Coordinates of C-alpha atoms and ligand atoms in Angstrom, one line a residue:
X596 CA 12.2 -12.9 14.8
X597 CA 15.5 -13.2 16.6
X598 CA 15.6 -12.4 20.4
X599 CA 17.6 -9.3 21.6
X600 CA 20.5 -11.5 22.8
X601 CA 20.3 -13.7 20.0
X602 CA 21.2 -10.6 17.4
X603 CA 23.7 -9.2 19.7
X604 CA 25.3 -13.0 19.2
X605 CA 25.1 -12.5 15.7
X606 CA 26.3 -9.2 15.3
X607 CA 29.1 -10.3 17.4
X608 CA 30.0 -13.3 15.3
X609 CA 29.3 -11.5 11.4
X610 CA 32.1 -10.7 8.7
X611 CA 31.9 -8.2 6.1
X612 CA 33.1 -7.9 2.5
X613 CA 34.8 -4.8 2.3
X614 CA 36.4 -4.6 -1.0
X615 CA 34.8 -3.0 -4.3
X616 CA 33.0 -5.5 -6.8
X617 CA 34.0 -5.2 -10.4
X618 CA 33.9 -7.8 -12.7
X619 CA 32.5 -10.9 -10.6
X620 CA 35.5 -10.4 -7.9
X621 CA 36.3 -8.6 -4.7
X622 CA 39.4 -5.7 -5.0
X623 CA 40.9 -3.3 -3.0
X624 CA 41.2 -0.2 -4.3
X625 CA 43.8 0.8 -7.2
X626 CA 45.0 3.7 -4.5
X627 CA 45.0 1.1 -1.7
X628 CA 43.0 3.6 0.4
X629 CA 40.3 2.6 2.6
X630 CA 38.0 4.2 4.9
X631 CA 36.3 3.5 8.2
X632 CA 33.0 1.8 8.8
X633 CA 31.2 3.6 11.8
X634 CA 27.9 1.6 14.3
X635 CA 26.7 4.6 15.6
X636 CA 25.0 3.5 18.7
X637 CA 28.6 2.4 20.0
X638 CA 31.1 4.4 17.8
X639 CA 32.6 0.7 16.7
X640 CA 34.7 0.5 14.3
X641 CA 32.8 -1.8 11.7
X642 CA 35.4 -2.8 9.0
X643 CA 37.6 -0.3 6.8
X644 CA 36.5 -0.6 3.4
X645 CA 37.8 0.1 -0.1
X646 CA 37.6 4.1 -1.1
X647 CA 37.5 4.0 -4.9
X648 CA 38.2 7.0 -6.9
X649 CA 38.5 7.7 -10.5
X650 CA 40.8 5.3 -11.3
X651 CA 38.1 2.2 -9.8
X652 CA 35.5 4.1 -12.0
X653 CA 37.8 4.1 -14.8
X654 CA 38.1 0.2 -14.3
X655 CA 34.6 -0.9 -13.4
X656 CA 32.8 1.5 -16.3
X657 CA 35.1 0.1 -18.8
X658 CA 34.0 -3.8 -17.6
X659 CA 29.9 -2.6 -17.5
X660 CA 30.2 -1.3 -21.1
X661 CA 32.6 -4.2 -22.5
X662 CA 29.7 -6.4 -20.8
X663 CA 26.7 -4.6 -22.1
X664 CA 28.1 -4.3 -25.8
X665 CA 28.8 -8.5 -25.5
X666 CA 25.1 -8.7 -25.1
X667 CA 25.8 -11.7 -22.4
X668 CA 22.8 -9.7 -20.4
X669 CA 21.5 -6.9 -22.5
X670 CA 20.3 -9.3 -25.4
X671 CA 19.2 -12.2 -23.1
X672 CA 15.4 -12.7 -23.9
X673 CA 13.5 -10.5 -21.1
X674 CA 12.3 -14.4 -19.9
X675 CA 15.7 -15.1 -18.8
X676 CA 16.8 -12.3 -16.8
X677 CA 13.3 -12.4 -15.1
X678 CA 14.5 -15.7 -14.0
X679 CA 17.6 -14.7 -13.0
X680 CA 16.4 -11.9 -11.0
X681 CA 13.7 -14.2 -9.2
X682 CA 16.8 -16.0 -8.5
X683 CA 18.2 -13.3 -6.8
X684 CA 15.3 -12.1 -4.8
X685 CA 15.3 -15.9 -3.3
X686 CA 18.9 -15.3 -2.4
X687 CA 17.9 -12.1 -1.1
X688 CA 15.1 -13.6 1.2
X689 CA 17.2 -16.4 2.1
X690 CA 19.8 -14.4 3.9
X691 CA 17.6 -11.7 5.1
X692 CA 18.7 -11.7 8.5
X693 CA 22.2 -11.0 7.6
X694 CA 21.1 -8.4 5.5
X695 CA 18.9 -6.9 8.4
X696 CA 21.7 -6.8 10.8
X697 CA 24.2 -5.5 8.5
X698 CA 22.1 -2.1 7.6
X699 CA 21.4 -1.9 11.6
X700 CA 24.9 -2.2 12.4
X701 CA 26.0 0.2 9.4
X702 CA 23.5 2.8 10.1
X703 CA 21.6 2.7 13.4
X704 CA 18.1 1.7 12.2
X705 CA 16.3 -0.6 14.5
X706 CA 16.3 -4.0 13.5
X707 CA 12.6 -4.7 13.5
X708 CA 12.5 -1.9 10.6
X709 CA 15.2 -3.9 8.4
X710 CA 13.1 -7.1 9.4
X711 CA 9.7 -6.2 8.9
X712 CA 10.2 -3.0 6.5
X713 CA 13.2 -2.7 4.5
X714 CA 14.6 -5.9 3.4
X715 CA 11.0 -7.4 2.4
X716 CA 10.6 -3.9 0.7
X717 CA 14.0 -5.0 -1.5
X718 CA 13.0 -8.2 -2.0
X719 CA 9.3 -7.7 -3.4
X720 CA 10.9 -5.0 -5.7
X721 CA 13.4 -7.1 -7.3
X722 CA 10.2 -9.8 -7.7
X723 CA 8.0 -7.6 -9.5
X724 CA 10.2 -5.6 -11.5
X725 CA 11.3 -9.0 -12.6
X726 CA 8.1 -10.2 -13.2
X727 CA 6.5 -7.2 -14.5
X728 CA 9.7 -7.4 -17.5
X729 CA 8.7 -9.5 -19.9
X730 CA 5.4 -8.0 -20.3
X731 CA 6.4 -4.8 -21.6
X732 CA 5.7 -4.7 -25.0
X733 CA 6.9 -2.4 -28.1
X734 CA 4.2 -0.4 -29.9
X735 CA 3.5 -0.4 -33.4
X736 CA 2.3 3.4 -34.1
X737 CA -0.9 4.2 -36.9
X738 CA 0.9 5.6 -39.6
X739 CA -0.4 5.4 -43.6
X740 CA -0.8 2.4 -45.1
X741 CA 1.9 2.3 -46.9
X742 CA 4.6 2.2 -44.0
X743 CA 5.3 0.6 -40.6
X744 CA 6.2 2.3 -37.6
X745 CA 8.2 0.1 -34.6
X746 CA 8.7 1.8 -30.8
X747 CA 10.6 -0.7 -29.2
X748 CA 12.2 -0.5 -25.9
X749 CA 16.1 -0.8 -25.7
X750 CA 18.5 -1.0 -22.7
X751 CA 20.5 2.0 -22.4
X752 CA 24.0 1.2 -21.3
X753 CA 25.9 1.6 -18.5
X754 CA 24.0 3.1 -15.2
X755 CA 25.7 4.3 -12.5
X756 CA 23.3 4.3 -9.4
X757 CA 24.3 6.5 -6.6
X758 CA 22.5 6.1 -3.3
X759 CA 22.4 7.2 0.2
X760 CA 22.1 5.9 3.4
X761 CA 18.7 6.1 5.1
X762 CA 17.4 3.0 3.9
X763 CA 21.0 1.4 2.6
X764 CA 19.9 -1.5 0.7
X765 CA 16.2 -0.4 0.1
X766 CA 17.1 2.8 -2.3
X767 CA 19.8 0.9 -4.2
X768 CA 16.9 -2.0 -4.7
X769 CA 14.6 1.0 -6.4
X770 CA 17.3 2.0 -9.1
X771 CA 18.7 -1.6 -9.5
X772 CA 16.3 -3.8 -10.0
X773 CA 14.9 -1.8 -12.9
X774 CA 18.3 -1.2 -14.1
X775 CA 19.3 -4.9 -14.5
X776 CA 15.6 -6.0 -15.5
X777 CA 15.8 -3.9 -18.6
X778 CA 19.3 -5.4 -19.7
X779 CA 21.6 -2.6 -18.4
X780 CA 25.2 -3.0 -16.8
X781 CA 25.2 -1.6 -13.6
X782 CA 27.2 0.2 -10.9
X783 CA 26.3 0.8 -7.0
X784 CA 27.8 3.7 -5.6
X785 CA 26.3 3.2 -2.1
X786 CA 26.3 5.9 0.7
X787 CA 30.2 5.9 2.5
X788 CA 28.1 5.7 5.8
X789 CA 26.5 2.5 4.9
X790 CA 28.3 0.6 2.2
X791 CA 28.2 -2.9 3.9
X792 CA 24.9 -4.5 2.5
X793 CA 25.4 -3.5 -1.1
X794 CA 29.1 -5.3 -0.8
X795 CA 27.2 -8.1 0.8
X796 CA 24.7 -8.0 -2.1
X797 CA 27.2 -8.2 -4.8
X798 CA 28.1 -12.1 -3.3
X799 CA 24.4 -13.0 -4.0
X800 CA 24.3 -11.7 -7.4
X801 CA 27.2 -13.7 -8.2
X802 CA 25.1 -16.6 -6.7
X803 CA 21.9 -15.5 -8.9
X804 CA 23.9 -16.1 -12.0
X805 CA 23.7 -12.3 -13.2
X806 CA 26.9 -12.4 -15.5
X807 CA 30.2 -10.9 -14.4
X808 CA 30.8 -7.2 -15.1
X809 CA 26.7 -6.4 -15.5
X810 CA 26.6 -5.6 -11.4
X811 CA 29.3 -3.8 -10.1
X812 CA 30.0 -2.1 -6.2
X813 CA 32.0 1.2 -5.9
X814 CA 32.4 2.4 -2.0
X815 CA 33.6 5.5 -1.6
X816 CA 32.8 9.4 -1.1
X817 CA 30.6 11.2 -3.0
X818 CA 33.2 14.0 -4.7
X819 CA 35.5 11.2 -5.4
X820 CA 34.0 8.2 -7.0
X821 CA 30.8 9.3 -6.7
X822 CA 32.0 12.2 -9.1
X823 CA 34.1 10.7 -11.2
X824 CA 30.9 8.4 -12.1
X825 CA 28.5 11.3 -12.7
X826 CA 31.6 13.4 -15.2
X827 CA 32.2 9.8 -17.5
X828 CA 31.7 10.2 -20.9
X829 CA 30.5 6.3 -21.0
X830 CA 27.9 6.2 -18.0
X831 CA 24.7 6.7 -19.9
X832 CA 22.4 6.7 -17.1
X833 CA 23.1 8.3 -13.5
X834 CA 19.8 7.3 -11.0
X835 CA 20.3 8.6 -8.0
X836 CA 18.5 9.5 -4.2
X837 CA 20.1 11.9 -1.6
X838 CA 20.3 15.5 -1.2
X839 CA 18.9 18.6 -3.4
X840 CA 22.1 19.7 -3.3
X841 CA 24.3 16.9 -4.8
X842 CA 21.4 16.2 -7.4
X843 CA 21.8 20.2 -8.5
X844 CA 26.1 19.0 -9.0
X845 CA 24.8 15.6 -10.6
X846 CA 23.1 17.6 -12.7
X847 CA 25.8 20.0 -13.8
X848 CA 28.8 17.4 -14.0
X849 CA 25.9 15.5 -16.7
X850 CA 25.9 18.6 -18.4
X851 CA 30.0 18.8 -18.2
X852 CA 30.3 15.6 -20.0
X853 CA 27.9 13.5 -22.0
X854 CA 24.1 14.8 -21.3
X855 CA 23.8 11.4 -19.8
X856 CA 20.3 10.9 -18.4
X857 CA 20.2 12.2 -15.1
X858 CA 17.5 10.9 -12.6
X859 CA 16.9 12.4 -9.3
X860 CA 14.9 11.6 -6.4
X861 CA 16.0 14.4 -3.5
X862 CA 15.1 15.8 -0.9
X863 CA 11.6 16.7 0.9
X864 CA 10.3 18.9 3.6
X865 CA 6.1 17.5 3.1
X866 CA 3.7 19.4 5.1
X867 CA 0.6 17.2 6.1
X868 CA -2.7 19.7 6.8
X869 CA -5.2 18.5 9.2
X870 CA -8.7 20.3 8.5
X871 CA -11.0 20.5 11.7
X872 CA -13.7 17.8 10.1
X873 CA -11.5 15.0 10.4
X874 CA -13.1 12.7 12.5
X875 CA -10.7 10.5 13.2
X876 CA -7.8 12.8 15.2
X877 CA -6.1 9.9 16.4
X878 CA -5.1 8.2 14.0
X879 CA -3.8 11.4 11.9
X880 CA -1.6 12.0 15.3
X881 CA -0.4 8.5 14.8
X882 CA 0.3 8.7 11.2
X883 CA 1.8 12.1 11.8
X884 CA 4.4 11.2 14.5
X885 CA 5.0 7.5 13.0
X886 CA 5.8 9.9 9.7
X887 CA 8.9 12.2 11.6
X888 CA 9.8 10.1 14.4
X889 CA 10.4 6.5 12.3
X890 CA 13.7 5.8 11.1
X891 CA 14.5 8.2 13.5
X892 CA 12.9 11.7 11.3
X893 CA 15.3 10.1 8.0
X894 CA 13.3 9.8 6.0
X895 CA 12.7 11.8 2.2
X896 CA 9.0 12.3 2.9
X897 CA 9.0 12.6 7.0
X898 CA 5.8 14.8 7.8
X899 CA 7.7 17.5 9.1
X900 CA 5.4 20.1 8.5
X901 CA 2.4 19.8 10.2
X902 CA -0.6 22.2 9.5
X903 CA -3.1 22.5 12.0
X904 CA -6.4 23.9 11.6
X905 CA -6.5 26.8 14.3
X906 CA -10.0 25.5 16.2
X907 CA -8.6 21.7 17.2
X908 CA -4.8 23.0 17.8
X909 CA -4.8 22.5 21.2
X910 CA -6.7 18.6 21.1
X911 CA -4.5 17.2 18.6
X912 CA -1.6 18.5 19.8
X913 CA -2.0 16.7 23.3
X914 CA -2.8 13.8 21.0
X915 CA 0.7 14.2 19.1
X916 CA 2.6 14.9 22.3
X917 CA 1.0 11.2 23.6
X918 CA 2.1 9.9 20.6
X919 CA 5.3 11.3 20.8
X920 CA 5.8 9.5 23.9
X921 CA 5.7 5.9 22.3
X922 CA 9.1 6.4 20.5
X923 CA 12.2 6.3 22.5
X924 CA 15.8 6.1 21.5
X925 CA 17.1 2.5 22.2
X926 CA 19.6 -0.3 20.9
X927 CA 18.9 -0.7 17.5
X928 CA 19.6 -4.2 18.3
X929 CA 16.7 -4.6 20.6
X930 CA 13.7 -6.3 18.7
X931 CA 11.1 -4.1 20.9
X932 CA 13.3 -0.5 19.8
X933 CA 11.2 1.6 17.6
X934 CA 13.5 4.5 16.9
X935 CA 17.6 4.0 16.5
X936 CA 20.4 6.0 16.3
X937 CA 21.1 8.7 13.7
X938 CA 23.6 7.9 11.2
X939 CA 26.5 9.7 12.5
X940 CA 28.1 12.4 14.9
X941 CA 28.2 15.1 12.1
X942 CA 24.2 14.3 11.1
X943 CA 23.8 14.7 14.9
X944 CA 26.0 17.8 15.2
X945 CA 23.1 19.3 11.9
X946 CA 20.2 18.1 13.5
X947 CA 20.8 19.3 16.8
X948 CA 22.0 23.1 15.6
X949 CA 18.4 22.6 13.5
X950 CA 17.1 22.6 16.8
X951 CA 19.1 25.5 18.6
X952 CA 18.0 27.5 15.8
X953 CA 14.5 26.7 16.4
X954 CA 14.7 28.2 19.8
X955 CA 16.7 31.1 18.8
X956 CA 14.4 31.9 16.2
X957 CA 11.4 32.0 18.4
X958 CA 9.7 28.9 18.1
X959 CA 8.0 27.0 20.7
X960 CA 9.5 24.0 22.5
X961 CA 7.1 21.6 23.1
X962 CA 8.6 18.2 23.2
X963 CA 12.2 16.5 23.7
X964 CA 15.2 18.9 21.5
X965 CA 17.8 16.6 23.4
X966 CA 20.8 14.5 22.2
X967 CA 20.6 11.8 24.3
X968 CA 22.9 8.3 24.2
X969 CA 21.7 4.6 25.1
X970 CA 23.8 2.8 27.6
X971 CA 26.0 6.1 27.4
X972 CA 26.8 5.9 24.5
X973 CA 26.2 6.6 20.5
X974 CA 24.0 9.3 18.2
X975 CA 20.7 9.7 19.6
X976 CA 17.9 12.2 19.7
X977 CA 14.8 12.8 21.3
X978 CA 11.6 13.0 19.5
X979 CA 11.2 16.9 18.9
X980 CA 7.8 18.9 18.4
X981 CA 8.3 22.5 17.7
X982 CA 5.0 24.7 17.7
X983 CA 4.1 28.6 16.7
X984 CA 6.9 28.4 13.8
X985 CA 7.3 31.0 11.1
X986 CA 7.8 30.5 7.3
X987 CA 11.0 32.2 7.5
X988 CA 12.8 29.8 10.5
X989 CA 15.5 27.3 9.5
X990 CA 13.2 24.6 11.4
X991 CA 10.9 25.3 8.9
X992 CA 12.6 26.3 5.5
X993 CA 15.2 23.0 5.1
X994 CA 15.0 19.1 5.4
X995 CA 16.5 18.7 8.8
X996 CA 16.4 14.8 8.5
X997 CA 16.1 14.0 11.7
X998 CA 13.1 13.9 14.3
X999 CA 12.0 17.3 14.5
X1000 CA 8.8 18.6 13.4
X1001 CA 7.4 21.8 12.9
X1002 CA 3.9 22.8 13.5
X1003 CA 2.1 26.2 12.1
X1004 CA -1.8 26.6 12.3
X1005 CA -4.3 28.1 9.6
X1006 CA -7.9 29.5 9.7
X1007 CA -8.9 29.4 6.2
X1008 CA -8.5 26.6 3.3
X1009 CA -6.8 28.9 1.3
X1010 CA -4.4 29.6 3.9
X1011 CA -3.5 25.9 4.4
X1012 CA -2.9 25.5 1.0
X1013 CA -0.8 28.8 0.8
X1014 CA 1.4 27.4 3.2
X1015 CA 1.7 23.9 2.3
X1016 CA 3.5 25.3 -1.3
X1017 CA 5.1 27.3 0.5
X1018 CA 8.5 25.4 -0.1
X1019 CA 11.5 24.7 -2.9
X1020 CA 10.4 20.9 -1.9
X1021 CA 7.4 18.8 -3.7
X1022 CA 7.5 15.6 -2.5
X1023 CA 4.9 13.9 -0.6
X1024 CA 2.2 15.8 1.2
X1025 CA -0.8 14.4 3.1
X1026 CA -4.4 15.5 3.8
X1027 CA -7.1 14.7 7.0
X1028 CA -10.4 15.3 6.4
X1029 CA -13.5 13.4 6.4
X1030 CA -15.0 15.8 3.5
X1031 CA -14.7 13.8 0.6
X1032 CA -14.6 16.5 -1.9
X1033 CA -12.4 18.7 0.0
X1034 CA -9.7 16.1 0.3
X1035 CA -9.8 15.8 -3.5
X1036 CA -10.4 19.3 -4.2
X1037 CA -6.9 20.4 -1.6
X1038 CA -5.2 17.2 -3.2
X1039 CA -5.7 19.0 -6.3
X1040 CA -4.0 22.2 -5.4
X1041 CA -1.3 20.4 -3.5
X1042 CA 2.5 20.9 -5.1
X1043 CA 3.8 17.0 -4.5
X1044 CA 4.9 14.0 -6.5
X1045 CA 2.4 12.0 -3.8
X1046 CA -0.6 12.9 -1.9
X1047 CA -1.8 10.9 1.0
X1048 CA -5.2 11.0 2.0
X1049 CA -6.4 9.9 5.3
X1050 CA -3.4 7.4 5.4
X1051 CA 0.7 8.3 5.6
X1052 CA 3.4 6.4 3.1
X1053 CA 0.5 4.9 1.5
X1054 CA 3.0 2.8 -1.1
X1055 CA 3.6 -0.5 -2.5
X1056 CA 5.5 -1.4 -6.0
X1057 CA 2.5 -1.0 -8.3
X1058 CA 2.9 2.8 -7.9
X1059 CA 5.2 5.4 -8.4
X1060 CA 8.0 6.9 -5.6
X1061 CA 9.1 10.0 -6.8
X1062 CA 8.6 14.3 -6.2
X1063 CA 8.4 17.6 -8.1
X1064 CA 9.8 20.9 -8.0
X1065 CA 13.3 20.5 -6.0
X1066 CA 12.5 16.9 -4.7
X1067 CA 13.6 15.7 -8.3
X1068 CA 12.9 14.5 -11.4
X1069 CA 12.2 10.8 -11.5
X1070 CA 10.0 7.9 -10.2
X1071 CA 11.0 5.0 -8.5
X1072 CA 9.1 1.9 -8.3
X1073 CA 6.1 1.0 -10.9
X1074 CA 6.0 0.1 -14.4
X1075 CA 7.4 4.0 -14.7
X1076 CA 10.8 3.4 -13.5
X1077 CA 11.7 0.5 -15.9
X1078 CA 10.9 3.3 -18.4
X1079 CA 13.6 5.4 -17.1
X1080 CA 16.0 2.4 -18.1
X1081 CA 15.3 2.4 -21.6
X1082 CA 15.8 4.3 -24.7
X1083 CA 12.9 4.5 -27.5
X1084 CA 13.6 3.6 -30.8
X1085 CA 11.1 4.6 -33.8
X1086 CA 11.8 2.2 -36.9
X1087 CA 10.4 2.8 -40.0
X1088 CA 9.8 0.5 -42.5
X1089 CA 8.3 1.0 -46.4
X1090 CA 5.5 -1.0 -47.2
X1091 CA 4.7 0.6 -50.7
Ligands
LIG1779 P1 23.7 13.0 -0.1 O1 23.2 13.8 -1.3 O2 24.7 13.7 0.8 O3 24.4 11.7 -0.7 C1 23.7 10.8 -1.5 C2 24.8 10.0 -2.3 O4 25.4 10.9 -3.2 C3 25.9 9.3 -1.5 O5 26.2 8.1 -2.0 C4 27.0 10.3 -1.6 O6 28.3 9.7 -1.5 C5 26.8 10.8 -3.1 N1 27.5 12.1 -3.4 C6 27.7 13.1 -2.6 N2 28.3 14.1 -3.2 C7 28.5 13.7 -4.5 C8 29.0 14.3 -5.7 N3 29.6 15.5 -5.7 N4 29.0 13.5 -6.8 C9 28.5 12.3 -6.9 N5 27.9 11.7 -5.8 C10 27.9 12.4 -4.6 O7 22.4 12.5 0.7 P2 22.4 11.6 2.0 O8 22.8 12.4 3.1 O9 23.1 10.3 1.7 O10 20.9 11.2 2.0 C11 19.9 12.1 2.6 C12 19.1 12.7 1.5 O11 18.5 11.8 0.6 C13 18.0 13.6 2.0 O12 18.0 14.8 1.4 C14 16.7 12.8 1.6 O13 15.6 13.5 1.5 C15 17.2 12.2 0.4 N6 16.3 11.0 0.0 C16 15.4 11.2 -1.0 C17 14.6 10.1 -1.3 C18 13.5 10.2 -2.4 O14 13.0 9.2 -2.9 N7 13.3 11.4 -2.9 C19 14.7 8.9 -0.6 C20 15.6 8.8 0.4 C21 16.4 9.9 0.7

């Protein structure tokens, strides 16, 4: 791994593309708008970069469909755009560095999170979904004699995949390298506070061979682009990550136009219960505080509602204020930093009025509820523990995304589970114990797409990323999400 001076060198020295992909080439925008590129932890200008709108959509949905009805990608035997996918991953790995420091510098994570997390994360997902594509078979169903029935899996079309910005190039990874693996044309809409990697990853895919027109970048906002993609009558597939809120409009506008399939992976607020017989209090405070305060609290399934059996309150939260302690705001830029900068001053300005409500409400104070800057300067906040909360706060109710957690006690198992539903959100929820079959018995009863047990984030690309009830629809990752990609045809053939 780089040194601290030796990234501040590079970041110094690094050039971005800025312009929107379509068709194999770099544009700027029909409207000849752009908008501005923002490092948090210095409030640097990065680069302006090409706002798309309708018209770009227009242009770029008309180039994926022309594409995907040539068959140049869509009807390439699965062998071939495994390879050409492999291809890309190498290109991927190969410039991972650059990659790294562009998502730091677009979005204030630290830099030992894009080297050791998120860009190995994108890389091994664009391996195995191109390995795991030419082994997905049709089915041939066990009808009468005297007839054949075919399900075989066929691309879809054109998918548009609209991301946000917590882990920029991660997400996008997740919805594109199924996408492309199963033949689609596809089109990156990435978050308008971190658009940099996904321009940069357009180059590469160029590189890997992956035929003009079939990957495609938009930047721009959500309600212009972003919306224009999710209202076309010829996107067939929207994927998208982000906010409960924009996958209820995504939802609608696919409703508004073409019932195009509609996949959401939203929002989370995952309560993690820690029963009294867990042996092993430690390491939950550990996992619990590595689970709000990484990534600076933004993440989807961020523990930030922990449940605390009333008779060891008072031990583990000593241990979780200890733990608490171990992550400090710093240059993202800084090899040894372990939590960066949130994205941007209006995500500050939400997370800290989060907080303000907390104390208004009545909640307890226990650790950090500061803005706070590095060298001065940028979006920072303190880890934040808030104790004695209510079901009813704001602290409690909604994702704040940030580093705040909210702690709430419980005397019976009934009550923890009680409270742990207690939400619109089903993400993730996780489970301490060292009672074997109470941790399956409560994992049972738990409302969530994923249950950890004994572990946090427990995750790798054999399994499905995804939640229920208001967290979405969908799953990411694992054999599941190349089915998400595909349509099923039934063909019948008469054998009498
Ligand atoms: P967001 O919903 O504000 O934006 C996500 C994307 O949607 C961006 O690209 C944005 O430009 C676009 N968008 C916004 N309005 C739109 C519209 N009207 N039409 C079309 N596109 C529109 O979310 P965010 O702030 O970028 O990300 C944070 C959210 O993402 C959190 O809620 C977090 O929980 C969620 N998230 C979920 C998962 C998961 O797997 N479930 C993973 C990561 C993040």
């Amino acid at each position: 791994m780089k040194s601290y001076s030796q990234w501040q060198e590079m970041a110094n020295s690094i050039e971005f593309n800025t312009n929107a992909f379509i068709n194999g080439a770099f544009v700027v925008a029909q409207s000849g708008e752009t908008f501005s590129s923002i490092n948090p932890a210095t409030g640097e200008v990065l680069a302006e970069v090409a706002s798309c709108d309708s018209e770009d959509a227009e242009i770029a949905v008309a180039v994926a469909k022309q594409v995907f009805e040539s068959g140049s990608w869509s009807r390439k035997p699965a062998l071939e755009r495994k390879k050409t996918l492999l291809k890309f991953a190498d290109l991927i790995e190969q410039h991972a560095e650059t990659l790294s420091l562009i998502d730091t510098l677009d979005m204030g994570k630290p830099i030992a999170d894009c080297v050791g997390f998120d860009i190995p994360n994108t890389i091994e997902t664009f391996r195995w979904t191109a390995e795991a594509i030419d082994k997905v078979y049709g089915e041939i169903s066990p009808t009468n004699t005297n007839s054949m029935a075919l399900m075989t899996h066929e691309p879809i079309g054109v998918v548009a995949a609209i991301v946000p910005w917590n882990y920029p190039l991660m997400m996008a990874s997740w919805k594109i390298a199924p996408a492309l693996a199963a033949g689609n044309s596809v089109i990156l809409k990435p978050s308008e506070k971190s658009p940099l990697s996904a321009l940069f990853l357009a180059t590469l895919a160029k590189e890997a061979g992956i035929p003009d027109g079939v990957f495609n970048v938009l930047p721009g906002f959500g309600h212009t682009v972003g919306k224009a993609l999710a209202l076309h009558n010829e996107v067939d597939v929207i994927t998208f990550t982000g906010s409960t809120k924009v996958a209820g409009q995504l939802m609608g506008y696919a409703g508004e136009s073409n019932l195009k399939r509609t996949w959401l992976e939203a929002g989370g607020k995952s309560p993690c219960i820690i029963f009294a017989d867990c042996e092993d209090l430690e390491a939950a405070a550990f996992s619990a505080a590595f689970g709000i305060f990484s990534n600076q609290g933004e993440v989807c399934i961020a523990t930030s509602r922990l449940l605390i059996e009333e008779s060891i309150k008072d031990k583990f939260m000593g241990l979780l204020v200890e733990q608490a302690k171990n992550f400090i705001p710093g240059d993202p830029l800084n090899p040894d930093t372990n939590m960066g900068a949130i994205v941007d001053q209006q995500h500050l300005n939400n997370i800290i009025s989060f907080i303000e409500s907390g104390v208004s409400e009545g909640a307890n104070l226990l650790y950090g509820g500061n803005q706070t800057t590095v060298d001065g300067q940028g979006c920072f906040v303190q880890p934040t523990i808030f104790t004695d909360t209510q079901q009813n706060m704001s602290i409690v109710e909604n994702e704040i995304f940030g580093p705040v957690v909210a702690v709430n006690t419980f005397t019976t198992w009934e009550e923890a589970i009680q409270l742990a539903n207690d939400s619109k959100y089903g993400l993730a929820a996780g489970i301490w114990t060292d009672n074997l079959k109470k941790a399956h018995k409560t994992a049972r009863e738990l409302q969530a797409g994923m249950v950890w047990i004994n572990n946090w984030a427990g995750s790798d690309s054999t399994t499905p990323f995804g939640g229920v009830k208001q967290s979405g629809n969908a799953r990411d990752k694992s054999l599941h999400s190349i089915d998400k990609y595909t349509e099923m045809k039934t063909t019948w053939i008469d054998l009498s």
